[in-house]
PDB file of C-alpha atoms in Angstrom:
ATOM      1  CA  UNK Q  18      -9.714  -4.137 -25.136  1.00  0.00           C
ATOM      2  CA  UNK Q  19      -9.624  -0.972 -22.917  1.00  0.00           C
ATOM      3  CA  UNK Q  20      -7.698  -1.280 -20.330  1.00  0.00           C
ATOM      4  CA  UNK Q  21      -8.447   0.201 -16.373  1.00  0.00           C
ATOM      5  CA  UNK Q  22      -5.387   1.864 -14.165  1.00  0.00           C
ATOM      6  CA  UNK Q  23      -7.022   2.049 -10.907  1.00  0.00           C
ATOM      7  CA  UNK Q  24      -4.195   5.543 -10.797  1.00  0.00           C
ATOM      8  CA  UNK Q  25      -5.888   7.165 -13.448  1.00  0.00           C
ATOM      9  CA  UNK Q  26      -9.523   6.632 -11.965  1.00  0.00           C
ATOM     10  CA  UNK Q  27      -8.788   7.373  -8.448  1.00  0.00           C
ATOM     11  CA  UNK Q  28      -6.137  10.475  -9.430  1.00  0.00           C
ATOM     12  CA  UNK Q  29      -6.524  11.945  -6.294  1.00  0.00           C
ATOM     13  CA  UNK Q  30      -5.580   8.824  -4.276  1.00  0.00           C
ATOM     14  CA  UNK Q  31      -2.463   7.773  -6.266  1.00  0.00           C
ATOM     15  CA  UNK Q  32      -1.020  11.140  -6.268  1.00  0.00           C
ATOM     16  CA  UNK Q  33      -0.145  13.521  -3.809  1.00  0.00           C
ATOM     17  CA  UNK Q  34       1.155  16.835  -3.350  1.00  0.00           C
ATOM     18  CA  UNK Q  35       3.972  17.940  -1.219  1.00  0.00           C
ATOM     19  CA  UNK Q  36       1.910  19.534   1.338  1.00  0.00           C
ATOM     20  CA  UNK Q  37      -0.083  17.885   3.515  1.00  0.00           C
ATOM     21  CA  UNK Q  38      -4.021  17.268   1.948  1.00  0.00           C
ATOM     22  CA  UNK Q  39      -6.853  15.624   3.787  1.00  0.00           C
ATOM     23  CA  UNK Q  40      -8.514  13.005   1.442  1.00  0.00           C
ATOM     24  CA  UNK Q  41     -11.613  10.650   1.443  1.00  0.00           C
ATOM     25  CA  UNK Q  42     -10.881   6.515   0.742  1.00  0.00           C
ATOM     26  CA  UNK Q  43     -13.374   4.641  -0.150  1.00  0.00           C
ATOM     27  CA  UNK Q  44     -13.559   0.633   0.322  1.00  0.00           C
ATOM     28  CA  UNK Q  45     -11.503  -1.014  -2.124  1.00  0.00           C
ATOM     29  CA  UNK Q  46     -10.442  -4.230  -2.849  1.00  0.00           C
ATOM     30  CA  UNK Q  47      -7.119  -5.439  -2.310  1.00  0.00           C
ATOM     31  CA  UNK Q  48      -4.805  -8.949  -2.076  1.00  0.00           C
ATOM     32  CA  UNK Q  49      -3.051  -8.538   1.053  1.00  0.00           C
ATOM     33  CA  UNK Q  50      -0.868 -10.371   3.477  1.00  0.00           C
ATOM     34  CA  UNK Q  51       0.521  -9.644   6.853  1.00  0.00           C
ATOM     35  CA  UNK Q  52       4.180 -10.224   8.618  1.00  0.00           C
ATOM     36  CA  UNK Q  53       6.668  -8.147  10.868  1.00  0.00           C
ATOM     37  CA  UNK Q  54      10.161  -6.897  11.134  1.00  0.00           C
ATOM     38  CA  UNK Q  55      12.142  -4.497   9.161  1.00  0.00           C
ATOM     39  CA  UNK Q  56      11.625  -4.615   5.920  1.00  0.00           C
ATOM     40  CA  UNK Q  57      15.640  -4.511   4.958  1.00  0.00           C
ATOM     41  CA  UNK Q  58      16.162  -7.673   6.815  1.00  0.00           C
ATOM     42  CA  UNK Q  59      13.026  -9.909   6.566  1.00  0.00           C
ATOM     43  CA  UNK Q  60      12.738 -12.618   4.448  1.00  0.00           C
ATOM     44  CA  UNK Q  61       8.981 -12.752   4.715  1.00  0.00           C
ATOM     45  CA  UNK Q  62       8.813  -9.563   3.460  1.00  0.00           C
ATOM     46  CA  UNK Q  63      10.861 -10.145   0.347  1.00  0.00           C
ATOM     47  CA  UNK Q  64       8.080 -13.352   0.196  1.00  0.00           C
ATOM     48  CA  UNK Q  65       5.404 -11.637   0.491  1.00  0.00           C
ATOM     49  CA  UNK Q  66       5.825  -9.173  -1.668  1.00  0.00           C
ATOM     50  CA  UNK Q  67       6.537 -11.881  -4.270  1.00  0.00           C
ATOM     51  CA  UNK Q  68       3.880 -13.720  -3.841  1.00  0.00           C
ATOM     52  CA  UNK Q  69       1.583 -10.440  -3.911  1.00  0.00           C
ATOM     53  CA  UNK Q  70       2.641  -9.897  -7.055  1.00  0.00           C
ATOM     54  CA  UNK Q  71       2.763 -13.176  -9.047  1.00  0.00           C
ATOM     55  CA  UNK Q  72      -0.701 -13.334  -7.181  1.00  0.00           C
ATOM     56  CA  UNK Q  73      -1.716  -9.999  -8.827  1.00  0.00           C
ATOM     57  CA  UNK Q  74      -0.567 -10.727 -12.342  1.00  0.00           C
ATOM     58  CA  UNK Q  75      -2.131 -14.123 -12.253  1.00  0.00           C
ATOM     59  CA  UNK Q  76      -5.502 -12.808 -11.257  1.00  0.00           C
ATOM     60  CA  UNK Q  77      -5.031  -9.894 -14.783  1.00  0.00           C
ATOM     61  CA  UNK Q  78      -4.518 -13.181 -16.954  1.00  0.00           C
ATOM     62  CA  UNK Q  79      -7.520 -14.992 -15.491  1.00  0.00           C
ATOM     63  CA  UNK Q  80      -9.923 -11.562 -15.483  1.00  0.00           C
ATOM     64  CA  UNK Q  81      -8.741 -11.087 -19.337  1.00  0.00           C
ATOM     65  CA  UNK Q  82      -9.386 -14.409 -20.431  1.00  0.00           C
ATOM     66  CA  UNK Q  83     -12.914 -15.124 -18.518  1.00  0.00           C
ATOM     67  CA  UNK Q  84     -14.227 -11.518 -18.422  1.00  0.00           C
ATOM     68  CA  UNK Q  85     -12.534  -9.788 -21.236  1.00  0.00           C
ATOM     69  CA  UNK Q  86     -11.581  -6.817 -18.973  1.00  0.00           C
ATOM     70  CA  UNK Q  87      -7.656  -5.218 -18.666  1.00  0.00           C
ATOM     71  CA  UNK Q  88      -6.127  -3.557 -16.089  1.00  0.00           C
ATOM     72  CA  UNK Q  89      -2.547  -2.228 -14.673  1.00  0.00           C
ATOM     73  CA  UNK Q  90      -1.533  -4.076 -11.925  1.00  0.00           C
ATOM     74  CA  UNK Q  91      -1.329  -1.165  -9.122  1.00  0.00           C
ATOM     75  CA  UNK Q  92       1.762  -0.390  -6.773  1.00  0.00           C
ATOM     76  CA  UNK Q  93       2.465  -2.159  -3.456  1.00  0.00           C
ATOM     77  CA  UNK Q  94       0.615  -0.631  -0.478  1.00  0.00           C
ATOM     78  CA  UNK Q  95       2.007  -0.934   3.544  1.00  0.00           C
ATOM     79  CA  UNK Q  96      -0.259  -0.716   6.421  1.00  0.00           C
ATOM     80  CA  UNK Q  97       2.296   0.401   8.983  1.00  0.00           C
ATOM     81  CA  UNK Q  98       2.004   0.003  12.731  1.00  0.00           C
ATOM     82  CA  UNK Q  99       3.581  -0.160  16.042  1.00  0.00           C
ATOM     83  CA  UNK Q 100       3.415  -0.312  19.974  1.00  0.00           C
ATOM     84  CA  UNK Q 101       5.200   3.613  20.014  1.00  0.00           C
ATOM     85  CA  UNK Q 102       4.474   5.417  17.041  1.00  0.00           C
ATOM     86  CA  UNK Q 103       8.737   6.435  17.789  1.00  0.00           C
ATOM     87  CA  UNK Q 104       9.415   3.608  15.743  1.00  0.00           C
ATOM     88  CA  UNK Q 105       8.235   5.609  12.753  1.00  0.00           C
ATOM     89  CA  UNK Q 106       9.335   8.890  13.685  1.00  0.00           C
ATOM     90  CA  UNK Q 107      12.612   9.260  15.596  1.00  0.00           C
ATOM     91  CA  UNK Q 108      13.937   6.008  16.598  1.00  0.00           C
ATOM     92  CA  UNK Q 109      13.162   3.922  13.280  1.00  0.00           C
ATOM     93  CA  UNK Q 110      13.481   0.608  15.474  1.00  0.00           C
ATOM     94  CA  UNK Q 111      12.359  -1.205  12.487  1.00  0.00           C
ATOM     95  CA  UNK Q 112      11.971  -4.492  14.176  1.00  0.00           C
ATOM     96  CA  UNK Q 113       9.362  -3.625  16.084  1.00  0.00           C
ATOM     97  CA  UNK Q 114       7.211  -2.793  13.312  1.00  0.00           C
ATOM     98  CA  UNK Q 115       4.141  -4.855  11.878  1.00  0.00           C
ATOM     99  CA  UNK Q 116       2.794  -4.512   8.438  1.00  0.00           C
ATOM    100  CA  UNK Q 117      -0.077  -5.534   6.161  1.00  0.00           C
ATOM    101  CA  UNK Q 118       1.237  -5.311   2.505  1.00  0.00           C
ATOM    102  CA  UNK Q 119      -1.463  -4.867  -0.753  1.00  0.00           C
ATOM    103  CA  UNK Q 120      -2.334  -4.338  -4.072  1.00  0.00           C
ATOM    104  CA  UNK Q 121      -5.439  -2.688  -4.971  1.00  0.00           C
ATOM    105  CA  UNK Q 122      -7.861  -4.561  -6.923  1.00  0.00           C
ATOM    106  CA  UNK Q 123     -10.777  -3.538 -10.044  1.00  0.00           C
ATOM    107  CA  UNK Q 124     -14.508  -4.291  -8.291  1.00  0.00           C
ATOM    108  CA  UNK Q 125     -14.722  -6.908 -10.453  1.00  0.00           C
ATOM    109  CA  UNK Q 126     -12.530  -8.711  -9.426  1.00  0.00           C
ATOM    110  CA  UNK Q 127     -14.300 -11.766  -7.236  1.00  0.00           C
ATOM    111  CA  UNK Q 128     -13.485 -14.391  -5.073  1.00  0.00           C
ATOM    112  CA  UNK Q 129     -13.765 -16.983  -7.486  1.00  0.00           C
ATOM    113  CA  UNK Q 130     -10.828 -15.599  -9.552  1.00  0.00           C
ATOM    114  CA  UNK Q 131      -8.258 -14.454  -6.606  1.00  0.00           C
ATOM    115  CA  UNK Q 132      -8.390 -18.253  -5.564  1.00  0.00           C
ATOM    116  CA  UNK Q 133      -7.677 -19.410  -8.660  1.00  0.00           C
ATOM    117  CA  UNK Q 134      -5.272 -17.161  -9.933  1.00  0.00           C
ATOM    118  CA  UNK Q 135      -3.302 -17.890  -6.518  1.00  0.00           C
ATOM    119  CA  UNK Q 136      -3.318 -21.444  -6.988  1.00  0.00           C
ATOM    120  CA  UNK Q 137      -2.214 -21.287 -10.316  1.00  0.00           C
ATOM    121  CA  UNK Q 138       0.609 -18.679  -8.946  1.00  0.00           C
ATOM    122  CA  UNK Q 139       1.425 -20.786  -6.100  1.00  0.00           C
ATOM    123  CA  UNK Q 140       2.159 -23.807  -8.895  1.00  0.00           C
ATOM    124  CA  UNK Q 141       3.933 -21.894 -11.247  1.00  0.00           C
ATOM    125  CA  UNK Q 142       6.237 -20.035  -8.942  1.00  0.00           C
ATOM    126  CA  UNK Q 143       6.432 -22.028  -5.523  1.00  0.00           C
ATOM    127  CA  UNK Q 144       5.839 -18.938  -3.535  1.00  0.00           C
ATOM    128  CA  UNK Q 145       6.885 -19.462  -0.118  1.00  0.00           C
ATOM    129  CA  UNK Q 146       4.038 -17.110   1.060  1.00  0.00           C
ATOM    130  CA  UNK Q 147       1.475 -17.875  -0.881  1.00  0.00           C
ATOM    131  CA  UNK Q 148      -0.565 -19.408   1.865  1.00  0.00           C
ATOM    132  CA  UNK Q 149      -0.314 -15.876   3.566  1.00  0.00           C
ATOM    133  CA  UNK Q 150      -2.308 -14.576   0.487  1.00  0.00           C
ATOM    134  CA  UNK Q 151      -5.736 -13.150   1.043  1.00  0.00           C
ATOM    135  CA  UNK Q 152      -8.402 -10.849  -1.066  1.00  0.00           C
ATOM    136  CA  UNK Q 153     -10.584  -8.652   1.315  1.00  0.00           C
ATOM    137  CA  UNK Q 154     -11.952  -5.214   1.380  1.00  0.00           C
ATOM    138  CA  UNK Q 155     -10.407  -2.336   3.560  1.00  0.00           C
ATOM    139  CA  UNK Q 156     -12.133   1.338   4.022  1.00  0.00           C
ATOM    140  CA  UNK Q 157      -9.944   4.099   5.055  1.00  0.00           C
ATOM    141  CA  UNK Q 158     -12.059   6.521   4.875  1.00  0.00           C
ATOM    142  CA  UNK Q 159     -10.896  10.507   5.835  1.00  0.00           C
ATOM    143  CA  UNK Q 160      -7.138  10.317   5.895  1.00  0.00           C
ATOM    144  CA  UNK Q 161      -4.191  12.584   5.915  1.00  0.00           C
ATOM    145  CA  UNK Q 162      -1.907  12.352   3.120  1.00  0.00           C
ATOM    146  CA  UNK Q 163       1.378  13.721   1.460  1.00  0.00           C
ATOM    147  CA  UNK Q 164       3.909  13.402  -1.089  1.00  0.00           C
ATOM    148  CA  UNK Q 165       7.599  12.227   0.270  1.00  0.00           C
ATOM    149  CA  UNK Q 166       9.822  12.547  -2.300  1.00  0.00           C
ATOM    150  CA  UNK Q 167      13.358  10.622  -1.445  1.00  0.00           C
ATOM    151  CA  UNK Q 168      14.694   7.501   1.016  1.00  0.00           C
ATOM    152  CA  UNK Q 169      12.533   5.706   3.075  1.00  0.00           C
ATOM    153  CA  UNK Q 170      14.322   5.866   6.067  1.00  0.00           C
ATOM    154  CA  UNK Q 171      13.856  10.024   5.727  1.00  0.00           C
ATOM    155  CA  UNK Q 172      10.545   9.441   6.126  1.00  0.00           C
ATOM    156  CA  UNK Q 173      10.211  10.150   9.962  1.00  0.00           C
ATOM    157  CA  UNK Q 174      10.771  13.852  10.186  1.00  0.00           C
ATOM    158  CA  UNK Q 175       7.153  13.897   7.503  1.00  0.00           C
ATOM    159  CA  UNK Q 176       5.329  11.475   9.348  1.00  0.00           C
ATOM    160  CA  UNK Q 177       6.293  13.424  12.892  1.00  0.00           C
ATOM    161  CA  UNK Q 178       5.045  16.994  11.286  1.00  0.00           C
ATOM    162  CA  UNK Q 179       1.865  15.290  10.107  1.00  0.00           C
ATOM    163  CA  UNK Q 180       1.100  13.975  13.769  1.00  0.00           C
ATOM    164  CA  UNK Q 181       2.319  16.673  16.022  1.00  0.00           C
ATOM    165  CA  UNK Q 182       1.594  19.606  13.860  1.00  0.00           C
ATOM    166  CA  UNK Q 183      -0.559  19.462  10.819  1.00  0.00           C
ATOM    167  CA  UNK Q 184      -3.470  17.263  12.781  1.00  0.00           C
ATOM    168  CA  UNK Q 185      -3.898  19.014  15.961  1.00  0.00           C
ATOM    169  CA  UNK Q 186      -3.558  22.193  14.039  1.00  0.00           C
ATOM    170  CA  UNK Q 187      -6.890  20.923  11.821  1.00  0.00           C
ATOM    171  CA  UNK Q 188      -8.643  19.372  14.998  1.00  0.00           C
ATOM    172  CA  UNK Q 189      -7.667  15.754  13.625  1.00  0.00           C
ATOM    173  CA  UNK Q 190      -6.469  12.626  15.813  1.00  0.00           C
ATOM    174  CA  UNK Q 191      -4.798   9.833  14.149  1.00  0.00           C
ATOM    175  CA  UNK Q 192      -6.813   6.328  13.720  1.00  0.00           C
ATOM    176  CA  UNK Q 193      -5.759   3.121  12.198  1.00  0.00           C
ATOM    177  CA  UNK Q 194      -2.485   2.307  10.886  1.00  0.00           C
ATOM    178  CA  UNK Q 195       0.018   4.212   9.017  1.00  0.00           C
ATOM    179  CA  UNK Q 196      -0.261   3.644   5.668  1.00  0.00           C
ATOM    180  CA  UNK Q 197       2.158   3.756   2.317  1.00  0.00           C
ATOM    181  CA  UNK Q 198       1.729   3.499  -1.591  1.00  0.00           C
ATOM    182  CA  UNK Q 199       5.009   3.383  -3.405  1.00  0.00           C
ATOM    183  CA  UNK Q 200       4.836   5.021  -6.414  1.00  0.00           C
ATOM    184  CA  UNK Q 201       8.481   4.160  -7.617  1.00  0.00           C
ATOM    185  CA  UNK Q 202       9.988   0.721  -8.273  1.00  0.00           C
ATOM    186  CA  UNK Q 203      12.735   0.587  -5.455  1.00  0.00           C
ATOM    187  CA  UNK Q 204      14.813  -1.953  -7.438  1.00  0.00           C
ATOM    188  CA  UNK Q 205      15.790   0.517 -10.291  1.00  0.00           C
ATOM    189  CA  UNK Q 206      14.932   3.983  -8.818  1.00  0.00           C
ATOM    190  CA  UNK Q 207      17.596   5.870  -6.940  1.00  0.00           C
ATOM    191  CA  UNK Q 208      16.672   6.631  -3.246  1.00  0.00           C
ATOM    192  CA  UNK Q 209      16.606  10.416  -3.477  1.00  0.00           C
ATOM    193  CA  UNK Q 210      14.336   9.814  -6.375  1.00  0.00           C
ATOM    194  CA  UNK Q 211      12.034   7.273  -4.655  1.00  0.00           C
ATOM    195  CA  UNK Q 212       7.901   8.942  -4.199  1.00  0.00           C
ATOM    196  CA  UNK Q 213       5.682   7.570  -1.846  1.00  0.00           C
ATOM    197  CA  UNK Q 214       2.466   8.749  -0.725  1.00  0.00           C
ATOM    198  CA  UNK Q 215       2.495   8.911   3.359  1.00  0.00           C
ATOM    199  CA  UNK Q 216      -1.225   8.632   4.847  1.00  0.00           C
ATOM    200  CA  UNK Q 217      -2.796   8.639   8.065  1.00  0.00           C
ATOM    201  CA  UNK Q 218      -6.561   7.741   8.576  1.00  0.00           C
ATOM    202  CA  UNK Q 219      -8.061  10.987  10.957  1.00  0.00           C
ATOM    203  CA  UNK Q 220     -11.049  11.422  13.378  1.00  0.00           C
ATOM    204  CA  UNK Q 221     -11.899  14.358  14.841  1.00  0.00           C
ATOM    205  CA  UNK Q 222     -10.960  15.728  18.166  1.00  0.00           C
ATOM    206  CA  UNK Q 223     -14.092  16.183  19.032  1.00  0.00           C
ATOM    207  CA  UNK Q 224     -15.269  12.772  18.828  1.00  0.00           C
TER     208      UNK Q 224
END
């Protein structure tokens, strides 16, 4: 059985260079689940992103067994966002931030076998946020992106040269929410170490 890494198909999506690089997203499907608050402090988040992934590896069993198709389970995505984009960049006032967290999903992946696999996740685990759990499509579209290599909380000096210089500088305005792919497992990676793709969905200036 062959198995599909949604990295490997869409290289140019799950990697990054260290400069910034405008990039086209197509619609995808992802499990995804919303909350708020820092992520260093929330228990929902530490839920959620439990119950993404025993969501996640539940659906691979099911799509194995009743489609005979394989894949990696991809990395945790964050939808970023804020009232003052500050929070991000210079103040890092991480309770006032609101997030969507994801993991991409194969197209065929369907309905029928996210709700199943989450009920049979919910059972075996007793995921506090499984009820937040949901399986939808999201289309980026053009989008601004770069390689940070190192500490999240470094992040803010990258995202602050993407808005104030690199965009304007290309004619681009910022649209949507901030959005992260973490490429390294935080648990045994250390921080200076840690890669994560940055990116921005852009509009034009002019429109």
């Amino acid at each position: 059985m062959l198995n599909y890494d949604v990295k490997k198909d869409l290289r140019s999506l799950f990697t990054a260079k260290k400069r910034f690089e405008v990039v086209d997203v197509p619609a995808m499907k992802f499990l995804m689940a919303d909350g708020e608050g820092s992520p260093n402090t929330s228990q929902l988040y530490a839920d959620i992103v439990r119950a993404l992934y025993a969501t996640a590896y539940a659906v691979r069993a099911l799509a194995i067994d009743e489609l005979g198709r394989k894949h990696t389970v991809g990395p945790l995505e964050g939808l970023w966002s804020a009232d003052d984009l500050k929070a991000f960049t210079s103040s890092r006032d991480e309770n006032e931030w609101q997030w969507r967290l994801m993991i991409v999903q194969p197209d065929w992946i369907t309905d029928e076998i996210v709700g199943e696999g989450l009920k049979r996740a919910i059972e075996k685990k007793d995921l506090a946020a499984g009820d937040r759990v949901r399986f939808g499509e999201f289309h980026e579209g053009k989008a601004v992106q770069v390689l940070h290599i190192g500490p999240y909380n470094e992040e803010g000096p990258t995202i602050a040269r993407m808005h104030d210089e690199y965009m304007p500088q290309q004619g681009l305005k910022p649209r949507g929410d901030h959005h992260e792919i973490y490429l390294s497992d935080a648990r045994r990676t250390d921080p200076s170490r840690l890669r994560t793709i940055l990116r921005q969905p852009v509009g034009s200036t002019g429109s």
